[in-house]
CSV table of C-alpha atoms in Angstrom, one decimal:
chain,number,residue,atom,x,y,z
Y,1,UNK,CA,39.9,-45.1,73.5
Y,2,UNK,CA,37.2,-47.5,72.6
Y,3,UNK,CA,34.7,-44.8,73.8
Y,4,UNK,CA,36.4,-42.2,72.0
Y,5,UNK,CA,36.2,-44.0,69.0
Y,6,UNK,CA,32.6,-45.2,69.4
Y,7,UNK,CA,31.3,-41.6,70.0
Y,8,UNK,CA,33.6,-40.3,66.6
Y,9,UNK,CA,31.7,-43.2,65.0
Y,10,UNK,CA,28.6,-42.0,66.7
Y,11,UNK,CA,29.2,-37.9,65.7
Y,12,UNK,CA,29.7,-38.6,61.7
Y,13,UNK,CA,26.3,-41.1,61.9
Y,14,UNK,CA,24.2,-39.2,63.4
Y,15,UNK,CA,25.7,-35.8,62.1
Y,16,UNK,CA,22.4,-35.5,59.4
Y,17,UNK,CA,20.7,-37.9,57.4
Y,18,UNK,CA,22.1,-36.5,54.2
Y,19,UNK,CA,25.7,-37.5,55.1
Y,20,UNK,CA,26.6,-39.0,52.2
Y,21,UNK,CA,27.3,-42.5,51.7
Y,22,UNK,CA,31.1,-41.9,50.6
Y,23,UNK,CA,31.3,-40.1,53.8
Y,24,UNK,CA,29.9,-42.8,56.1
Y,25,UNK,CA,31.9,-45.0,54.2
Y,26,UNK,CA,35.1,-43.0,55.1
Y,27,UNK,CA,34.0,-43.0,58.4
Y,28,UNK,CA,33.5,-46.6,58.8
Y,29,UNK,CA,36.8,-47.0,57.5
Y,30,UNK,CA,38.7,-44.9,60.4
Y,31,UNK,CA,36.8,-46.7,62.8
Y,32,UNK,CA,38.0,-49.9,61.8
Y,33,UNK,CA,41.6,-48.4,61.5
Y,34,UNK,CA,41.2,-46.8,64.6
Y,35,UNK,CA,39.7,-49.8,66.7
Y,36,UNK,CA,42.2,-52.3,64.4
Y,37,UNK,CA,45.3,-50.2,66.0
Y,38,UNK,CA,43.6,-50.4,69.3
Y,39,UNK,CA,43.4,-53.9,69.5
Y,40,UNK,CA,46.9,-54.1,68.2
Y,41,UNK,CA,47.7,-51.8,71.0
Y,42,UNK,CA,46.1,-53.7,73.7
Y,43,UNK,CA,47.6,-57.0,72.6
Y,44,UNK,CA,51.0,-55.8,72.1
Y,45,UNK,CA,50.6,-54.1,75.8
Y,46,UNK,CA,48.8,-57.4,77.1
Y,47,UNK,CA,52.1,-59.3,75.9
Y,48,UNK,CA,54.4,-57.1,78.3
Y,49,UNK,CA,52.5,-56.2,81.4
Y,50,UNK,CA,48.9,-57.2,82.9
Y,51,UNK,CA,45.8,-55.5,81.4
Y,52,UNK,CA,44.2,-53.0,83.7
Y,53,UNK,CA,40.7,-54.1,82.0
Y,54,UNK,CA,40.2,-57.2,81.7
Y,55,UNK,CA,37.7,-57.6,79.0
Y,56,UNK,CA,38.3,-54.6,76.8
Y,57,UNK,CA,39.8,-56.4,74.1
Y,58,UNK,CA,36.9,-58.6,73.9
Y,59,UNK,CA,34.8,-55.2,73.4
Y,60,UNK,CA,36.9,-53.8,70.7
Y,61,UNK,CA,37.1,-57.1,69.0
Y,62,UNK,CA,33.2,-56.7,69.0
Y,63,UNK,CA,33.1,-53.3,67.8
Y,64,UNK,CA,35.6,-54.6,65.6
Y,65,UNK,CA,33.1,-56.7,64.0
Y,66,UNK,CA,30.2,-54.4,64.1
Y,67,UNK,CA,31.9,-52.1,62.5
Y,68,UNK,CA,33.2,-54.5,59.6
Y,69,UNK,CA,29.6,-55.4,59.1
Y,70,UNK,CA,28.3,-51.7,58.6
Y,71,UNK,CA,31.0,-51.3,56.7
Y,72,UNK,CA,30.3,-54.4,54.4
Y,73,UNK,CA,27.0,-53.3,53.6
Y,74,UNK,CA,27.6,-49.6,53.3
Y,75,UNK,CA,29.5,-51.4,50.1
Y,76,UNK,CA,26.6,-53.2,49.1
Y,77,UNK,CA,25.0,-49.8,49.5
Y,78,UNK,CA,27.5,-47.8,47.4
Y,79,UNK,CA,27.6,-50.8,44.6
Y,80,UNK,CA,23.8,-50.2,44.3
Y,81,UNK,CA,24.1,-46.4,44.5
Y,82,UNK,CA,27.0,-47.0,41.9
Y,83,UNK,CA,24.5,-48.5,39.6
Y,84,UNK,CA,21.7,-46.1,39.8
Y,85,UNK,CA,24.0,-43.2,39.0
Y,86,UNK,CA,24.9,-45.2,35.7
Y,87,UNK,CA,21.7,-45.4,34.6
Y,88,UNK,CA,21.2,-41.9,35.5
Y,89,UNK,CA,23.4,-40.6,33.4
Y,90,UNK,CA,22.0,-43.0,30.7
Y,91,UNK,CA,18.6,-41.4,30.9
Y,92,UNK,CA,20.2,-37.6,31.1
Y,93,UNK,CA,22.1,-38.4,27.7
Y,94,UNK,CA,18.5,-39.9,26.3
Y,95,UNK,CA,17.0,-36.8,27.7
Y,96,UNK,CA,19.6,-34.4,26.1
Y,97,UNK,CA,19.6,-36.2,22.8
Y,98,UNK,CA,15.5,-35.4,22.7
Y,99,UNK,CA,15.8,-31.9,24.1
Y,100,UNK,CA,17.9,-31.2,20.5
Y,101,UNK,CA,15.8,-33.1,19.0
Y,102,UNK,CA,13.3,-30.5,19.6
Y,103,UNK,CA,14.8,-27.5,19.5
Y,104,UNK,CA,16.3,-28.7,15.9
Y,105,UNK,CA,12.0,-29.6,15.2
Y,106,UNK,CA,11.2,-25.8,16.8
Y,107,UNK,CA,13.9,-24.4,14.5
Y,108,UNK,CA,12.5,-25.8,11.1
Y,109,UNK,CA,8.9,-25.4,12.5
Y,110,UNK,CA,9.6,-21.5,12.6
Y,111,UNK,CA,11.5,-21.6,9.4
Y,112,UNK,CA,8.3,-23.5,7.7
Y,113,UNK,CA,6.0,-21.3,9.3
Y,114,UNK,CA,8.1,-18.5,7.8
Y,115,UNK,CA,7.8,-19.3,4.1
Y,116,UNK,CA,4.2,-20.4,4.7
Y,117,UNK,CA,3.7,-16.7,6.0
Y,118,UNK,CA,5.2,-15.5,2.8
Y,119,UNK,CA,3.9,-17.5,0.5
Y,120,UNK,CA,0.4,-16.7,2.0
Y,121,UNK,CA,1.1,-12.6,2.0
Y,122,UNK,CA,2.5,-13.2,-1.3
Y,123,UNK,CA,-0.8,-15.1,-2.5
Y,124,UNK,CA,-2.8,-12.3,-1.0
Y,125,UNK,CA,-1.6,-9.5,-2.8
Y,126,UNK,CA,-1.4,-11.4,-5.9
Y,127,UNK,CA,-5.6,-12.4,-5.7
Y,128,UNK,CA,-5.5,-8.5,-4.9
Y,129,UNK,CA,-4.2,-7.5,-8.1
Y,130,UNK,CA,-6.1,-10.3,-10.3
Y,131,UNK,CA,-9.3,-8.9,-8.5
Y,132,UNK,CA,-8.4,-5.3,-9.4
Y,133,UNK,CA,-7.7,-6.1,-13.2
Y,134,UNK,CA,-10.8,-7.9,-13.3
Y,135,UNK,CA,-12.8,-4.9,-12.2
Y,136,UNK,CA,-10.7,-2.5,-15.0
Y,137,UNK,CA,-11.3,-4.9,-17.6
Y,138,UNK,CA,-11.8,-3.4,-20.8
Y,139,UNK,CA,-12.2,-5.6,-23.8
Y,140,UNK,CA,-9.0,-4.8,-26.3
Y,141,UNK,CA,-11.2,-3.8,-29.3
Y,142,UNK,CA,-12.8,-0.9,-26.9
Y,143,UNK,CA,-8.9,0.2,-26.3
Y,144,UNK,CA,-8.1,-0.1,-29.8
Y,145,UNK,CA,-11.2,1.9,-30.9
Y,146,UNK,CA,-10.6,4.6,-28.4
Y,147,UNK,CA,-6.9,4.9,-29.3
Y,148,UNK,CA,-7.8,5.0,-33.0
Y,149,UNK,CA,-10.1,7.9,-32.2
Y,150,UNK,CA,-7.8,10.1,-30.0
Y,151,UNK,CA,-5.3,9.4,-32.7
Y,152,UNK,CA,-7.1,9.9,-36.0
Y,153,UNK,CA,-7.9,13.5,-35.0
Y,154,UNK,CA,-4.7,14.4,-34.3
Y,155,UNK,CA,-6.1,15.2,-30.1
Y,156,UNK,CA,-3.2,13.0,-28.6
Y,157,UNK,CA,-0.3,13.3,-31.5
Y,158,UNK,CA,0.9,15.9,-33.1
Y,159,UNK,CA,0.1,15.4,-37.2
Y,160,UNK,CA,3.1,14.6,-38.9
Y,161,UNK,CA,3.0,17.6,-41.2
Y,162,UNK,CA,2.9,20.2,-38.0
Y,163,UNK,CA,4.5,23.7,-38.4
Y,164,UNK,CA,4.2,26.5,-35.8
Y,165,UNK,CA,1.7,28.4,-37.6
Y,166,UNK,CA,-0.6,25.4,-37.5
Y,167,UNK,CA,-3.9,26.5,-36.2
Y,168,UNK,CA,-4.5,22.5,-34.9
Y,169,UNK,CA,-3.9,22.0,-31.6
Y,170,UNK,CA,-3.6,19.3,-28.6
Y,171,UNK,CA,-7.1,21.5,-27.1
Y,172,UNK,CA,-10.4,22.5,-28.0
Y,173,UNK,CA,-9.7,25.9,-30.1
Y,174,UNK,CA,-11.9,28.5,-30.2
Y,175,UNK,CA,-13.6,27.7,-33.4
Y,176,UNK,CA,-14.1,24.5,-31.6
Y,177,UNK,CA,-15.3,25.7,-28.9
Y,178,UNK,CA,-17.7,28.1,-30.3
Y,179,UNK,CA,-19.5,25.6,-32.5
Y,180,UNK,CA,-20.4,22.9,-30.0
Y,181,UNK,CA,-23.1,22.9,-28.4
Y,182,UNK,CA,-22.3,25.1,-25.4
Y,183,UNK,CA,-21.1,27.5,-28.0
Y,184,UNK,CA,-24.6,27.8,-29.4
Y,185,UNK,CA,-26.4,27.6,-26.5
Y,186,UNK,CA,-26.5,31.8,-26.5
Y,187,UNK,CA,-26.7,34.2,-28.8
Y,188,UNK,CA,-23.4,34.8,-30.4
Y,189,UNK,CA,-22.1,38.3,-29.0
Y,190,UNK,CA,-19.1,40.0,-30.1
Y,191,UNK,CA,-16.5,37.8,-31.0
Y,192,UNK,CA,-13.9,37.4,-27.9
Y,193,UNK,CA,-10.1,36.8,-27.4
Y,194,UNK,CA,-8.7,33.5,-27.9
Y,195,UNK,CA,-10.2,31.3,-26.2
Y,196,UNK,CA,-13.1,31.9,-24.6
Y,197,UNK,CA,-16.6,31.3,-25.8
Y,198,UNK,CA,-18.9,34.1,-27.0
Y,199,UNK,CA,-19.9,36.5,-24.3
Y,200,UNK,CA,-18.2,35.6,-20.7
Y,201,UNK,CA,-17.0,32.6,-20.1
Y,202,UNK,CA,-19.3,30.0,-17.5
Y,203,UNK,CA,-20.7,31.9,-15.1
Y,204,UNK,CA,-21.1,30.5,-11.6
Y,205,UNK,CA,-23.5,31.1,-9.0
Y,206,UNK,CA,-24.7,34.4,-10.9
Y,207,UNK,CA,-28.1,33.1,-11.1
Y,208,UNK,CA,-29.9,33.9,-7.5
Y,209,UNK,CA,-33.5,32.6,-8.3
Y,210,UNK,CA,-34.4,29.3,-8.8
Y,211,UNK,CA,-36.4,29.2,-12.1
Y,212,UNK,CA,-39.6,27.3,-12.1
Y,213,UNK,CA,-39.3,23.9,-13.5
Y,214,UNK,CA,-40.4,24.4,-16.6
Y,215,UNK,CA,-36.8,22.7,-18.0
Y,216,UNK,CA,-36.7,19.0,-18.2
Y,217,UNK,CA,-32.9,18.8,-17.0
Y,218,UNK,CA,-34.7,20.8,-13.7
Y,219,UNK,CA,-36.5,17.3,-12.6
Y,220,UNK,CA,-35.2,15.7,-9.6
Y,221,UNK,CA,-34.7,12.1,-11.2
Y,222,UNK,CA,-32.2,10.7,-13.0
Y,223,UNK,CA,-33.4,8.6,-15.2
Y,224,UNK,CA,-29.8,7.4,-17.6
Y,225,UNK,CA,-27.7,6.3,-16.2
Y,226,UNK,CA,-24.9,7.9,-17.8
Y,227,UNK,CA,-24.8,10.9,-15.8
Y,228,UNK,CA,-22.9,10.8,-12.4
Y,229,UNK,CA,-25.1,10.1,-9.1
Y,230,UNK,CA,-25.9,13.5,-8.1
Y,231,UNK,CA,-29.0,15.1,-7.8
Y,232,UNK,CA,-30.2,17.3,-10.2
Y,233,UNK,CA,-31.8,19.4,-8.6
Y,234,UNK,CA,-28.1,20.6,-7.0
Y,235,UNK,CA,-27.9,22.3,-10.1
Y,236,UNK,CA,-29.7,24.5,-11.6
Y,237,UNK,CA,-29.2,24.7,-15.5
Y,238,UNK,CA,-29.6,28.5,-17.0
Y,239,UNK,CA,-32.6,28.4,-19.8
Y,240,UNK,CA,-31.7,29.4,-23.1
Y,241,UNK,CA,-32.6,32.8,-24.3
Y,242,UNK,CA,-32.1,34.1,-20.3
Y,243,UNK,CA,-29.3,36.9,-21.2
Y,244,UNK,CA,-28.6,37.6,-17.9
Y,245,UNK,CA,-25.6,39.5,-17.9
Y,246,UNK,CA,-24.2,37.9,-21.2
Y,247,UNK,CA,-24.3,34.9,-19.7
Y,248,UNK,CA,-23.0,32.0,-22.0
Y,249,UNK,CA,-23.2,29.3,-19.4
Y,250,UNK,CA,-25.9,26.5,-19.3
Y,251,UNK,CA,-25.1,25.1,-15.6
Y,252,UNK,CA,-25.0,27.1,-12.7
Y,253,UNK,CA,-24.2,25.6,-9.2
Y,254,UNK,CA,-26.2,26.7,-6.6
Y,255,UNK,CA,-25.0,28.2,-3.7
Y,256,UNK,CA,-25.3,25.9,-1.1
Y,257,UNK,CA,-22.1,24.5,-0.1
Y,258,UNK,CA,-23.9,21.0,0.6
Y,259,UNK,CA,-24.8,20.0,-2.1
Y,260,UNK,CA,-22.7,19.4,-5.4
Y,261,UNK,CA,-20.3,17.2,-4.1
Y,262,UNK,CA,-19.2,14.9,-6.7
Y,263,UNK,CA,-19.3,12.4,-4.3
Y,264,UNK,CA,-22.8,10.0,-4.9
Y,265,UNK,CA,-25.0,9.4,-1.9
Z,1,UNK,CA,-40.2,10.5,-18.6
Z,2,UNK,CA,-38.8,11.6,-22.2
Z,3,UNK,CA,-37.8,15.0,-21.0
Z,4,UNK,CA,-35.5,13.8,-18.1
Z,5,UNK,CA,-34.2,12.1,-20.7
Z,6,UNK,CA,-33.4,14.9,-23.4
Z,7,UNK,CA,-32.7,16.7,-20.6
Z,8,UNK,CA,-29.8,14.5,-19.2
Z,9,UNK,CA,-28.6,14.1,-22.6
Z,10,UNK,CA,-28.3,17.7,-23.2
Z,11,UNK,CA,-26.8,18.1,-19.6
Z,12,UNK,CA,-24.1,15.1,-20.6
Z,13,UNK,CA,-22.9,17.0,-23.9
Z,14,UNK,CA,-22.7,20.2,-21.9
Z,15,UNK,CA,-20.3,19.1,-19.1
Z,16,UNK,CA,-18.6,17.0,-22.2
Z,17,UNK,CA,-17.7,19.8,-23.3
Z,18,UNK,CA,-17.0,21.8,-21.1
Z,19,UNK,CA,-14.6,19.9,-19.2
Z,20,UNK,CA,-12.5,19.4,-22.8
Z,21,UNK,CA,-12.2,22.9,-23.5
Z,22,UNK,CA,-10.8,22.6,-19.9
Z,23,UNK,CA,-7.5,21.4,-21.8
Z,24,UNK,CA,-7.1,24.9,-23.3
Z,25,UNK,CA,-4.7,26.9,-21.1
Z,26,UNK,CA,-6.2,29.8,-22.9
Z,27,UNK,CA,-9.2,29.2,-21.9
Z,28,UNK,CA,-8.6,28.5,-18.3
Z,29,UNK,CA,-6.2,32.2,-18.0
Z,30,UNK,CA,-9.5,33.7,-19.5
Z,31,UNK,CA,-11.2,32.0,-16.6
Z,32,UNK,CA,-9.1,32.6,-13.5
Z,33,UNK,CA,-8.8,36.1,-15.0
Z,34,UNK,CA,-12.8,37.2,-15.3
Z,35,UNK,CA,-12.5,35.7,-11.7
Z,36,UNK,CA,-14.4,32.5,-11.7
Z,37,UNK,CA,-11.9,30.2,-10.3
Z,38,UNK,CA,-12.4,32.8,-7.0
Z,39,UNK,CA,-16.3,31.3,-6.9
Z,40,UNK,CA,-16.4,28.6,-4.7
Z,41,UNK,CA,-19.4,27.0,-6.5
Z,42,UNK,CA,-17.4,27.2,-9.4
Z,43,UNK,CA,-14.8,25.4,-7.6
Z,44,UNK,CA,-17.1,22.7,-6.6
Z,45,UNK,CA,-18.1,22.5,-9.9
Z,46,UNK,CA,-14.8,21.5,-11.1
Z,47,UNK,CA,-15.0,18.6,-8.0
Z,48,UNK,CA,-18.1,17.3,-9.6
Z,49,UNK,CA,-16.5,17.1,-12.8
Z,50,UNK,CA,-14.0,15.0,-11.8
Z,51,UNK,CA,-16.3,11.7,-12.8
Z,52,UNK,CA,-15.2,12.3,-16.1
Z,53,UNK,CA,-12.1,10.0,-14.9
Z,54,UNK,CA,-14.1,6.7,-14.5
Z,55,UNK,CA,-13.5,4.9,-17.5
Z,56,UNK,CA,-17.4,4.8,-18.6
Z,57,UNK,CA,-16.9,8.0,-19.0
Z,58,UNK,CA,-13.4,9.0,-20.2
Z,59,UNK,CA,-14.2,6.8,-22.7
Z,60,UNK,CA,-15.9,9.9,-24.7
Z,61,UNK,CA,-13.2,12.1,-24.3
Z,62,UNK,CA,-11.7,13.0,-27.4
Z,63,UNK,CA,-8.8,15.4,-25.7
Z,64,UNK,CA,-7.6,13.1,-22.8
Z,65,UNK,CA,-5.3,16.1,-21.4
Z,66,UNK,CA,-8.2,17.9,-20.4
Z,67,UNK,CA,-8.3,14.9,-17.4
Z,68,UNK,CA,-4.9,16.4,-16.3
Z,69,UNK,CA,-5.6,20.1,-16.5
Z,70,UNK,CA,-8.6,19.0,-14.3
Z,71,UNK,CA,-6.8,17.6,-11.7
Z,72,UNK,CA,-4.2,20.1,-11.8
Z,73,UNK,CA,-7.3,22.8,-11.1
Z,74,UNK,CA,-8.8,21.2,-8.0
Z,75,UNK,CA,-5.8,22.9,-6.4
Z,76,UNK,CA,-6.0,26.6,-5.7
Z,77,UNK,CA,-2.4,27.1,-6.4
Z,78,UNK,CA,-2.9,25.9,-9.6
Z,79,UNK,CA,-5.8,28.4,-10.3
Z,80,UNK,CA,-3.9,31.2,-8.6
Z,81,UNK,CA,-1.2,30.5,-10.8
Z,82,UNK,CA,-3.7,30.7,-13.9
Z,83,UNK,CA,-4.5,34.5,-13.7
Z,84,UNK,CA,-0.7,35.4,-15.2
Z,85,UNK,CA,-0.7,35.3,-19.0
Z,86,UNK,CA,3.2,33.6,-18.7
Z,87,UNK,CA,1.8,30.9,-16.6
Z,88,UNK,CA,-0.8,29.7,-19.3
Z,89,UNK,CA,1.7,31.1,-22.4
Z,90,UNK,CA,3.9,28.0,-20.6
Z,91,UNK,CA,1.3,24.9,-20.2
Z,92,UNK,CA,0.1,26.1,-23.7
Z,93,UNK,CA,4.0,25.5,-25.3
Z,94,UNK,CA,4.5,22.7,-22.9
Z,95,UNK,CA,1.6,20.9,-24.2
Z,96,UNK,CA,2.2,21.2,-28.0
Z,97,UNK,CA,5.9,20.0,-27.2
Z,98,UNK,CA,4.5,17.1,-26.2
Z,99,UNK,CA,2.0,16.8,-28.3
Z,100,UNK,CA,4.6,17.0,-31.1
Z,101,UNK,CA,6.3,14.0,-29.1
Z,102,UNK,CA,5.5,10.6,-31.0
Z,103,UNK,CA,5.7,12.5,-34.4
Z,104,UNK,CA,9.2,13.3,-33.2
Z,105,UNK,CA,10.1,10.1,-32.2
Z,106,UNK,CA,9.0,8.5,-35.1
Z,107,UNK,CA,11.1,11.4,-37.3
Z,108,UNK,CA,14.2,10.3,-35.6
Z,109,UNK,CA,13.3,6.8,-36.3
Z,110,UNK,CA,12.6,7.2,-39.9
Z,111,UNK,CA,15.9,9.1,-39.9
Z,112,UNK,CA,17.8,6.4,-38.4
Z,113,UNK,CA,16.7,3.6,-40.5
Z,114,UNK,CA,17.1,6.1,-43.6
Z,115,UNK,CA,20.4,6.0,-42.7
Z,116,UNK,CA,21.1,2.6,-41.9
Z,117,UNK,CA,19.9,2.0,-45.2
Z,118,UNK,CA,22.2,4.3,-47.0
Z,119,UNK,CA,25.2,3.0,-44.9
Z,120,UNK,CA,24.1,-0.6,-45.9
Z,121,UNK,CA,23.9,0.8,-49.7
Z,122,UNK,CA,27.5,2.3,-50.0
Z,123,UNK,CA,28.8,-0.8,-48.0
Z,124,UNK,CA,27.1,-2.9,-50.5
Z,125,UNK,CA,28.6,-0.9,-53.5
């Protein structure tokens, strides 16, 4: 019995090293009750009749004792083990506490980042659109003038005594059109229908041989800089006094597709 | 040189007015009808004159619309369009309906505060 005990007590110990210590502790404990009832056994037998072994209850009174002393200081053991677990939990409530700590930092560090984003996009466009009213700025007086201009002659809006059998009109008009300066630039022909100049209209690409440059709009340089970027030469401008086919325009484009792009170079 | 410069100057006028009698709807059916809106250096021309839109240059336009009709002819629609005698009878009464616009408006206006004016009379009496 003493044996069978001691190799129980023997199993559970050696069973791994991770046997926990509430388990050892448990075991400890049925060894004692089991070696405790033992010797009760034995004595209680030793009382009525003569012991077949003579010194066994000396041996379980040893075990006895070995086994109160593991199990004294698996208590120590478990006391300790107690303790650590404590502060354990401790540090995992610090450690929570932080971790929502941070996430409650990492949600307002988005948010900030968030507005910042706008604010910047928002700052952007609006340096866009102070740049771009910069470059399109026209001092009022120029406005005024200009609206004062298109106004006075009745070009924009309608005069205030209009009838439909007013000849005045929101366009050029023939009479208009004929004496300006591309209207005079030919020799009057027959008189046309409304609204067209004398003769045909512009003629384009009619011309096929380049004049010699005896013109001065036929030079290659442009020397104000009011006119657009291209290069003169692009076009080639119909003399005067050339009736070629009752031709009433001054500017002909010349046939190559290349050139006469409006775009500068 | 003094010729380039007559020369330009004489160039600017032209395509100044050219592009304005641009605004006559007349004008542009008489085009697309002799067949010069079918030239494509014609066409390019009309490309080219779209500088007239910077505002160093619109600034010497004295009818603004012709800007629009411009823009309206860089598409060939547009120009195909222009050959019927309807087509340009229509942008010629469109146009003077709006021309007549602010004369209208300020019409109704007078009217209104003629009006108001009478009503504020008889109340008054």
């Amino acid at each position: 019995m003493a044996a069978a005990a001691a190799a129980a007590a023997a199993a559970t110990g050696g069973g791994g090293e991770r046997s926990s210590t509430r388990d050892r502790l448990l075991a400890a404990l049925e060894d004692l009750e089991l070696l405790a009832r033992e010797l009760i056994e034995i004595l209680a037998i030793s009382r009525n009749q003569k012991l077949p072994q003579p010194g066994e209850e000396g041996q379980i009174l040893e075990l006895l004792i070995q086994r109160d002393g593991e199990f004294q200081e698996l208590m120590k053991l478990a006391v300790d083990q107690g303790k650590i677990h404590h502060e354990m939990q401790l540090l995992e409530k610090v450690v929570e506490k932080r971790d929502n700590d941070i996430q409650q930092l990492q949600k307002q560090l988005k948010e900030a980042e968030h507005i910042l984003a706008t604010a910047v996009y928002q700052a952007k466009e609006k340096l866009k659109s102070i740049e771009k009213a910069r470059k399109g700025a026209i001092s009022s007086e120029e406005i005024i003038k200009y609206a004062h201009r298109i106004s006075a002659s009745n070009a924009v809006c309608a005069p205030l005594t209009w009838v439909p059998g007013d000849p005045r009109r929101p366009y050029p008009t023939d009479l208009e059109m004929r004496s300006g300066l591309l209207g005079q630039m030919n020799n009057p022909s027959t008189n046309g229908v409304n609204g067209h100049l004398p003769g045909d209209a512009l003629a384009a690409g009619r011309l096929p041989d380049v004049l010699a440059p005896q013109y001065p709009w036929q030079s290659s340089d442009m020397s104000m800089n009011m006119l657009p970027p291209n290069h003169s030469n692009d076009f080639m401008l119909e003399p005067p006094g050339h009736n070629k086919e009752n031709e009433d325009d001054v500017e002909v484009m010349s046939t190559d597709s290349s050139s006469s792009s409006s775009d500068s170079d | 040189m003094e010729t380039d410069d007559t020369g330009n100057r004489l160039r600017f006028q032209l395509e100044l007015e050219f592009v304005q009698c641009l605004a006559n709807p007349n004008y542009l059916n008489f085009l697309a009808q002799r067949g010069y809106f079918k030239d494509k250096a014609f066409v390019n021309y009309l490309k080219y004159l779209l500088y007239w839109k910077e505002p160093e240059y619109a600034k010497y336009l004295k009818y603004p619309q012709c800007l629009h009709m411009l823009e309206l002819l860089q598409y060939e629609h547009f120009r195909k369009e222009l050959v019927n005698a309807q087509c340009a009878k229509f942008i010629d009464e469109q146009q003077i309906l709006h021309w007549q616009h602010y004369s209208r408006k300020r019409m109704r206006l007078q009217q209104a505060l003629a009006e108001q004016q009478q009503q504020n009379n008889t109340s008054v009496k």
